[in-house]
Amino acid sequence: MTSTTSQAMLNQQGLFDQNQDQAPIQMGFFSYPPNNLTFSSLGCQQSLKALSSLPSSLGSDDHHAPSTNLSETLIPSLNTPLKHREAHITSDFGGSQLLSLQRSSANLWSWGDQVSECLSSKRSSGDIHDHHHVGLGVSAMKMKKIKAIRRKVREPRFCFKTMSEVDVLDDGYKWRKYGQKVVKNTQHPRSYYRCTMDNCRVKKRVERLAEDPRMVITTYEGRHVHSPSHDLEDSQSPSHLNNFFW
DNA sequence: CGAATTTGACCGGCGC
DNA sequence: GCGCCGGTCAAATTCG
């Protein structure tokens, strides 16, 4: 699927806040040389690979703001009202709005805390103490609970839209499709992908904009625990690009 | 034949 | 409590 990406005609691309009713905030323009997305308004080269690993420095697992400059810029806005259970994070960068991120209030808790608390505590809502507990075995119960928590805790997300003929852009990572869903009031299905790397829980969603089917909306969730899976020559460079941007 | 995709079932959250 | 909806699972199917 990624092999067809080189044919993509990407004229314009902007990062936007997914929660604002899909309304794009135009924040810049991308051209799309195959395998190397350029963010023109930044005045620098920024690969899509780097974009796809954006959340890696946001530190969803941290109670405190990460130390990178951009994150420090972003984090204070986490305290915005959580009407939609998501905090809107936008940032001005070089005079133009570059990106917006989402982060659920639940993300303010760390995964480690959640899980360890789950494993150790007796605190519970009643159904945890039901008599199945003994019969099922503790580990089964724990796993069930961990799973439930995982559902609840949202990884940091960001999304951007792209004018593209192809749905799935080559971002350097390998993805496996695990679902597709027709969402309400849209004629185009939404596809769900997971990073194929073991222990990497990053997911992405791909859908077409209802108002303009030429536009592809890509939403990344989570952070990669590895570098892009192919293109050996690229695997060395993204880190400093990431640091510049994030 | 293993990997990847498809697709209906299932689950949990949310609003009423 | 119920129904709707988005997200995920997993068996079946297709692909390379």
PDB file of N, CA and C in Angstrom, chain A residues 48-123:
ATOM      1  N   LEU A  48       7.767  13.525   7.185  1.00  0.00           N
ATOM      2  CA  LEU A  48       6.541  12.967   7.735  1.00  0.00           C
ATOM      3  C   LEU A  48       6.848  11.943   8.802  1.00  0.00           C
ATOM      4  N   LYS A  49       7.975  11.314   8.658  1.00  0.00           N
ATOM      5  CA  LYS A  49       8.393  10.375   9.699  1.00  0.00           C
ATOM      6  C   LYS A  49       8.454  11.074  11.038  1.00  0.00           C
ATOM      7  N   ALA A  50       9.079  12.230  10.998  1.00  0.00           N
ATOM      8  CA  ALA A  50       9.207  12.969  12.247  1.00  0.00           C
ATOM      9  C   ALA A  50       7.843  13.368  12.770  1.00  0.00           C
ATOM     10  N   LEU A  51       6.996  13.775  11.865  1.00  0.00           N
ATOM     11  CA  LEU A  51       5.657  14.152  12.286  1.00  0.00           C
ATOM     12  C   LEU A  51       4.941  12.992  12.946  1.00  0.00           C
ATOM     13  N   SER A  52       5.129  11.845  12.358  1.00  0.00           N
ATOM     14  CA  SER A  52       4.383  10.709  12.884  1.00  0.00           C
ATOM     15  C   SER A  52       4.834  10.323  14.266  1.00  0.00           C
ATOM     16  N   SER A  53       6.027  10.718  14.632  1.00  0.00           N
ATOM     17  CA  SER A  53       6.493  10.390  15.971  1.00  0.00           C
ATOM     18  C   SER A  53       6.393  11.577  16.899  1.00  0.00           C
ATOM     19  N   LEU A  54       5.645  12.529  16.497  1.00  0.00           N
ATOM     20  CA  LEU A  54       5.457  13.749  17.277  1.00  0.00           C
ATOM     21  C   LEU A  54       5.221  13.515  18.753  1.00  0.00           C
ATOM     22  N   PRO A  55       4.317  12.662  19.105  1.00  0.00           N
ATOM     23  CA  PRO A  55       3.989  12.573  20.526  1.00  0.00           C
ATOM     24  C   PRO A  55       5.129  12.046  21.372  1.00  0.00           C
ATOM     25  N   SER A  56       6.179  11.580  20.753  1.00  0.00           N
ATOM     26  CA  SER A  56       7.226  10.937  21.523  1.00  0.00           C
ATOM     27  C   SER A  56       7.876  11.867  22.525  1.00  0.00           C
ATOM     28  N   SER A  57       7.814  13.141  22.291  1.00  0.00           N
ATOM     29  CA  SER A  57       8.415  14.027  23.271  1.00  0.00           C
ATOM     30  C   SER A  57       7.367  14.715  24.127  1.00  0.00           C
ATOM     31  N   LEU A  58       6.141  14.403  23.878  1.00  0.00           N
ATOM     32  CA  LEU A  58       5.109  15.031  24.684  1.00  0.00           C
ATOM     33  C   LEU A  58       4.956  14.380  26.037  1.00  0.00           C
ATOM     34  N   GLY A  59       5.336  13.156  26.101  1.00  0.00           N
ATOM     35  CA  GLY A  59       5.359  12.509  27.400  1.00  0.00           C
ATOM     36  C   GLY A  59       4.001  12.293  28.019  1.00  0.00           C
ATOM     37  N   SER A  60       3.209  11.501  27.380  1.00  0.00           N
ATOM     38  CA  SER A  60       1.887  11.260  27.942  1.00  0.00           C
ATOM     39  C   SER A  60       1.981  10.567  29.283  1.00  0.00           C
ATOM     40  N   ASP A  61       3.111   9.970  29.519  1.00  0.00           N
ATOM     41  CA  ASP A  61       3.248   9.206  30.753  1.00  0.00           C
ATOM     42  C   ASP A  61       3.675  10.077  31.917  1.00  0.00           C
ATOM     43  N   ASP A  62       3.908  11.311  31.635  1.00  0.00           N
ATOM     44  CA  ASP A  62       4.464  12.152  32.674  1.00  0.00           C
ATOM     45  C   ASP A  62       3.394  12.948  33.390  1.00  0.00           C
ATOM     46  N   HIS A  63       3.592  13.052  34.654  1.00  0.00           N
ATOM     47  CA  HIS A  63       2.710  13.929  35.412  1.00  0.00           C
ATOM     48  C   HIS A  63       3.031  15.371  35.108  1.00  0.00           C
ATOM     49  N   HIS A  64       4.263  15.610  34.812  1.00  0.00           N
ATOM     50  CA  HIS A  64       4.711  16.980  34.625  1.00  0.00           C
ATOM     51  C   HIS A  64       5.048  17.220  33.174  1.00  0.00           C
ATOM     52  N   ALA A  65       5.074  18.468  32.859  1.00  0.00           N
ATOM     53  CA  ALA A  65       5.360  18.822  31.474  1.00  0.00           C
ATOM     54  C   ALA A  65       6.743  18.338  31.086  1.00  0.00           C
ATOM     55  N   PRO A  66       6.844  17.813  29.899  1.00  0.00           N
ATOM     56  CA  PRO A  66       8.155  17.407  29.409  1.00  0.00           C
ATOM     57  C   PRO A  66       9.057  18.627  29.272  1.00  0.00           C
ATOM     58  N   SER A  67      10.307  18.375  29.095  1.00  0.00           N
ATOM     59  CA  SER A  67      11.257  19.475  29.172  1.00  0.00           C
ATOM     60  C   SER A  67      11.524  20.169  27.851  1.00  0.00           C
ATOM     61  N   THR A  68      11.056  19.613  26.779  1.00  0.00           N
ATOM     62  CA  THR A  68      11.349  20.266  25.516  1.00  0.00           C
ATOM     63  C   THR A  68      10.627  21.592  25.435  1.00  0.00           C
ATOM     64  N   ASN A  69      11.204  22.503  24.688  1.00  0.00           N
ATOM     65  CA  ASN A  69      10.649  23.843  24.639  1.00  0.00           C
ATOM     66  C   ASN A  69       9.224  23.870  24.128  1.00  0.00           C
ATOM     67  N   LEU A  70       9.026  23.160  23.042  1.00  0.00           N
ATOM     68  CA  LEU A  70       7.696  23.209  22.467  1.00  0.00           C
ATOM     69  C   LEU A  70       6.667  22.634  23.422  1.00  0.00           C
ATOM     70  N   SER A  71       7.050  21.582  24.067  1.00  0.00           N
ATOM     71  CA  SER A  71       6.101  20.977  24.993  1.00  0.00           C
ATOM     72  C   SER A  71       5.763  21.935  26.115  1.00  0.00           C
ATOM     73  N   GLU A  72       6.755  22.657  26.538  1.00  0.00           N
ATOM     74  CA  GLU A  72       6.476  23.625  27.591  1.00  0.00           C
ATOM     75  C   GLU A  72       5.509  24.682  27.100  1.00  0.00           C
ATOM     76  N   THR A  73       5.608  24.958  25.832  1.00  0.00           N
ATOM     77  CA  THR A  73       4.658  25.900  25.270  1.00  0.00           C
ATOM     78  C   THR A  73       3.267  25.313  25.257  1.00  0.00           C
ATOM     79  N   LEU A  74       3.231  24.023  25.006  1.00  0.00           N
ATOM     80  CA  LEU A  74       1.936  23.390  24.824  1.00  0.00           C
ATOM     81  C   LEU A  74       1.227  23.069  26.123  1.00  0.00           C
ATOM     82  N   ILE A  75       1.989  22.599  27.056  1.00  0.00           N
ATOM     83  CA  ILE A  75       1.373  22.009  28.227  1.00  0.00           C
ATOM     84  C   ILE A  75       0.449  22.932  29.012  1.00  0.00           C
ATOM     85  N   PRO A  76       0.795  24.231  29.180  1.00  0.00           N
ATOM     86  CA  PRO A  76      -0.077  25.071  29.989  1.00  0.00           C
ATOM     87  C   PRO A  76      -1.519  25.072  29.520  1.00  0.00           C
ATOM     88  N   SER A  77      -1.711  24.869  28.265  1.00  0.00           N
ATOM     89  CA  SER A  77      -3.089  24.914  27.786  1.00  0.00           C
ATOM     90  C   SER A  77      -3.849  23.639  28.086  1.00  0.00           C
ATOM     91  N   LEU A  78      -3.194  22.739  28.752  1.00  0.00           N
ATOM     92  CA  LEU A  78      -3.888  21.513  29.134  1.00  0.00           C
ATOM     93  C   LEU A  78      -5.041  21.778  30.075  1.00  0.00           C
ATOM     94  N   ASN A  79      -5.008  22.913  30.711  1.00  0.00           N
ATOM     95  CA  ASN A  79      -6.032  23.182  31.705  1.00  0.00           C
ATOM     96  C   ASN A  79      -7.291  23.793  31.110  1.00  0.00           C
ATOM     97  N   THR A  80      -7.374  23.759  29.822  1.00  0.00           N
ATOM     98  CA  THR A  80      -8.592  24.258  29.216  1.00  0.00           C
ATOM     99  C   THR A  80      -9.751  23.368  29.611  1.00  0.00           C
ATOM    100  N   PRO A  81     -10.954  23.932  29.603  1.00  0.00           N
ATOM    101  CA  PRO A  81     -12.118  23.150  30.015  1.00  0.00           C
ATOM    102  C   PRO A  81     -12.233  21.873  29.195  1.00  0.00           C
ATOM    103  N   LEU A  82     -12.518  20.815  29.869  1.00  0.00           N
ATOM    104  CA  LEU A  82     -12.537  19.527  29.192  1.00  0.00           C
ATOM    105  C   LEU A  82     -13.956  19.132  28.813  1.00  0.00           C
ATOM    106  N   LYS A  83     -14.576  19.998  28.112  1.00  0.00           N
ATOM    107  CA  LYS A  83     -15.960  19.733  27.765  1.00  0.00           C
ATOM    108  C   LYS A  83     -16.082  18.422  27.000  1.00  0.00           C
ATOM    109  N   HIS A  84     -15.126  18.192  26.141  1.00  0.00           N
ATOM    110  CA  HIS A  84     -15.175  16.979  25.353  1.00  0.00           C
ATOM    111  C   HIS A  84     -14.185  15.958  25.860  1.00  0.00           C
ATOM    112  N   ARG A  85     -13.821  16.091  27.088  1.00  0.00           N
ATOM    113  CA  ARG A  85     -12.851  15.187  27.689  1.00  0.00           C
ATOM    114  C   ARG A  85     -11.519  15.248  26.981  1.00  0.00           C
ATOM    115  N   GLU A  86     -11.292  16.234  26.174  1.00  0.00           N
ATOM    116  CA  GLU A  86     -10.026  16.359  25.492  1.00  0.00           C
ATOM    117  C   GLU A  86      -9.545  17.784  25.678  1.00  0.00           C
ATOM    118  N   ALA A  87      -8.305  17.925  25.958  1.00  0.00           N
ATOM    119  CA  ALA A  87      -7.757  19.264  26.038  1.00  0.00           C
ATOM    120  C   ALA A  87      -7.264  19.673  24.663  1.00  0.00           C
ATOM    121  N   HIS A  88      -7.551  20.876  24.307  1.00  0.00           N
ATOM    122  CA  HIS A  88      -7.076  21.367  23.029  1.00  0.00           C
ATOM    123  C   HIS A  88      -5.749  22.061  23.231  1.00  0.00           C
ATOM    124  N   ILE A  89      -4.837  21.684  22.447  1.00  0.00           N
ATOM    125  CA  ILE A  89      -3.522  22.262  22.568  1.00  0.00           C
ATOM    126  C   ILE A  89      -3.145  22.875  21.238  1.00  0.00           C
ATOM    127  N   THR A  90      -2.964  24.151  21.248  1.00  0.00           N
ATOM    128  CA  THR A  90      -2.509  24.759  20.013  1.00  0.00           C
ATOM    129  C   THR A  90      -1.293  25.595  20.303  1.00  0.00           C
ATOM    130  N   SER A  91      -0.565  25.812  19.317  1.00  0.00           N
ATOM    131  CA  SER A  91       0.670  26.531  19.515  1.00  0.00           C
ATOM    132  C   SER A  91       0.939  27.462  18.362  1.00  0.00           C
ATOM    133  N   ASP A  92       1.418  28.626  18.673  1.00  0.00           N
ATOM    134  CA  ASP A  92       1.888  29.529  17.647  1.00  0.00           C
ATOM    135  C   ASP A  92       3.365  29.315  17.448  1.00  0.00           C
ATOM    136  N   PHE A  93       3.737  29.292  16.211  1.00  0.00           N
ATOM    137  CA  PHE A  93       5.130  29.003  15.917  1.00  0.00           C
ATOM    138  C   PHE A  93       5.497  29.793  14.687  1.00  0.00           C
ATOM    139  N   GLY A  94       6.376  30.743  14.869  1.00  0.00           N
ATOM    140  CA  GLY A  94       6.799  31.536  13.727  1.00  0.00           C
ATOM    141  C   GLY A  94       5.658  32.329  13.129  1.00  0.00           C
ATOM    142  N   GLY A  95       4.743  32.743  13.959  1.00  0.00           N
ATOM    143  CA  GLY A  95       3.687  33.602  13.475  1.00  0.00           C
ATOM    144  C   GLY A  95       2.482  32.863  12.937  1.00  0.00           C
ATOM    145  N   SER A  96       2.639  31.610  12.617  1.00  0.00           N
ATOM    146  CA  SER A  96       1.470  30.890  12.128  1.00  0.00           C
ATOM    147  C   SER A  96       1.194  29.706  13.016  1.00  0.00           C
ATOM    148  N   GLN A  97      -0.029  29.391  13.139  1.00  0.00           N
ATOM    149  CA  GLN A  97      -0.390  28.252  13.949  1.00  0.00           C
ATOM    150  C   GLN A  97       0.057  26.985  13.252  1.00  0.00           C
ATOM    151  N   LEU A  98       0.825  26.231  13.942  1.00  0.00           N
ATOM    152  CA  LEU A  98       1.393  25.072  13.298  1.00  0.00           C
ATOM    153  C   LEU A  98       0.649  23.799  13.574  1.00  0.00           C
ATOM    154  N   LEU A  99       0.256  23.634  14.769  1.00  0.00           N
ATOM    155  CA  LEU A  99      -0.296  22.336  15.070  1.00  0.00           C
ATOM    156  C   LEU A  99      -1.263  22.417  16.221  1.00  0.00           C
ATOM    157  N   SER A 100      -2.023  21.429  16.304  1.00  0.00           N
ATOM    158  CA  SER A 100      -2.845  21.296  17.491  1.00  0.00           C
ATOM    159  C   SER A 100      -2.822  19.851  17.899  1.00  0.00           C
ATOM    160  N   LEU A 101      -2.859  19.653  19.157  1.00  0.00           N
ATOM    161  CA  LEU A 101      -2.800  18.309  19.685  1.00  0.00           C
ATOM    162  C   LEU A 101      -3.978  18.106  20.592  1.00  0.00           C
ATOM    163  N   GLN A 102      -4.252  16.870  20.819  1.00  0.00           N
ATOM    164  CA  GLN A 102      -5.288  16.570  21.772  1.00  0.00           C
ATOM    165  C   GLN A 102      -4.695  15.716  22.850  1.00  0.00           C
ATOM    166  N   ARG A 103      -5.254  15.885  23.973  1.00  0.00           N
ATOM    167  CA  ARG A 103      -4.766  15.089  25.063  1.00  0.00           C
ATOM    168  C   ARG A 103      -5.879  14.979  26.074  1.00  0.00           C
ATOM    169  N   SER A 104      -6.216  13.810  26.398  1.00  0.00           N
ATOM    170  CA  SER A 104      -7.341  13.657  27.302  1.00  0.00           C
ATOM    171  C   SER A 104      -6.913  13.934  28.719  1.00  0.00           C
ATOM    172  N   SER A 105      -7.868  14.283  29.525  1.00  0.00           N
ATOM    173  CA  SER A 105      -7.541  14.537  30.916  1.00  0.00           C
ATOM    174  C   SER A 105      -6.956  13.295  31.570  1.00  0.00           C
ATOM    175  N   ALA A 106      -7.416  12.160  31.100  1.00  0.00           N
ATOM    176  CA  ALA A 106      -6.920  10.915  31.683  1.00  0.00           C
ATOM    177  C   ALA A 106      -5.428  10.745  31.450  1.00  0.00           C
ATOM    178  N   ASN A 107      -4.928  11.380  30.442  1.00  0.00           N
ATOM    179  CA  ASN A 107      -3.517  11.231  30.142  1.00  0.00           C
ATOM    180  C   ASN A 107      -2.632  11.888  31.173  1.00  0.00           C
ATOM    181  N   LEU A 108      -3.234  12.644  32.016  1.00  0.00           N
ATOM    182  CA  LEU A 108      -2.430  13.286  33.045  1.00  0.00           C
ATOM    183  C   LEU A 108      -1.912  12.263  34.037  1.00  0.00           C
ATOM    184  N   TRP A 109      -2.506  11.084  34.019  1.00  0.00           N
ATOM    185  CA  TRP A 109      -2.003  10.021  34.873  1.00  0.00           C
ATOM    186  C   TRP A 109      -1.060   9.161  34.080  1.00  0.00           C
ATOM    187  N   SER A 110      -0.133   8.653  34.763  1.00  0.00           N
ATOM    188  CA  SER A 110       0.815   7.830  34.036  1.00  0.00           C
ATOM    189  C   SER A 110       0.303   6.417  33.890  1.00  0.00           C
ATOM    190  N   TRP A 111       0.758   5.791  32.857  1.00  0.00           N
ATOM    191  CA  TRP A 111       0.422   4.400  32.630  1.00  0.00           C
ATOM    192  C   TRP A 111       0.917   3.533  33.765  1.00  0.00           C
ATOM    193  N   GLY A 112       2.130   3.792  34.142  1.00  0.00           N
ATOM    194  CA  GLY A 112       2.710   2.971  35.188  1.00  0.00           C
ATOM    195  C   GLY A 112       1.899   3.037  36.455  1.00  0.00           C
ATOM    196  N   ASP A 113       1.504   4.228  36.804  1.00  0.00           N
ATOM    197  CA  ASP A 113       0.717   4.388  38.012  1.00  0.00           C
ATOM    198  C   ASP A 113      -0.596   3.646  37.891  1.00  0.00           C
ATOM    199  N   GLN A 114      -1.217   3.821  36.725  1.00  0.00           N
ATOM    200  CA  GLN A 114      -2.501   3.185  36.531  1.00  0.00           C
ATOM    201  C   GLN A 114      -2.391   1.686  36.699  1.00  0.00           C
ATOM    202  N   VAL A 115      -1.434   1.127  36.035  1.00  0.00           N
ATOM    203  CA  VAL A 115      -1.337  -0.318  36.020  1.00  0.00           C
ATOM    204  C   VAL A 115      -0.908  -0.865  37.367  1.00  0.00           C
ATOM    205  N   SER A 116       0.084  -0.214  37.942  1.00  0.00           N
ATOM    206  CA  SER A 116       0.555  -0.740  39.217  1.00  0.00           C
ATOM    207  C   SER A 116      -0.504  -0.585  40.290  1.00  0.00           C
ATOM    208  N   GLU A 117      -1.201   0.517  40.187  1.00  0.00           N
ATOM    209  CA  GLU A 117      -2.296   0.713  41.133  1.00  0.00           C
ATOM    210  C   GLU A 117      -3.307  -0.397  40.961  1.00  0.00           C
ATOM    211  N   CYS A 118      -3.552  -0.679  39.702  1.00  0.00           N
ATOM    212  CA  CYS A 118      -4.498  -1.745  39.395  1.00  0.00           C
ATOM    213  C   CYS A 118      -4.033  -3.063  39.959  1.00  0.00           C
ATOM    214  N   LEU A 119      -2.763  -3.332  39.836  1.00  0.00           N
ATOM    215  CA  LEU A 119      -2.251  -4.627  40.245  1.00  0.00           C
ATOM    216  C   LEU A 119      -2.199  -4.778  41.753  1.00  0.00           C
ATOM    217  N   SER A 120      -1.975  -3.680  42.427  1.00  0.00           N
ATOM    218  CA  SER A 120      -1.717  -3.820  43.850  1.00  0.00           C
ATOM    219  C   SER A 120      -2.895  -3.477  44.746  1.00  0.00           C
ATOM    220  N   SER A 121      -3.734  -2.572  44.271  1.00  0.00           N
ATOM    221  CA  SER A 121      -4.688  -2.008  45.215  1.00  0.00           C
ATOM    222  C   SER A 121      -5.893  -2.896  45.460  1.00  0.00           C
ATOM    223  N   LYS A 122      -6.533  -2.619  46.573  1.00  0.00           N
ATOM    224  CA  LYS A 122      -7.791  -3.268  46.878  1.00  0.00           C
ATOM    225  C   LYS A 122      -8.932  -2.309  46.587  1.00  0.00           C
ATOM    226  N   ARG A 123      -8.568  -1.083  46.324  1.00  0.00           N
ATOM    227  CA  ARG A 123      -9.611  -0.102  46.046  1.00  0.00           C
ATOM    228  C   ARG A 123     -10.356  -0.576  44.811  1.00  0.00           C
TER     229      ARG A 123
END
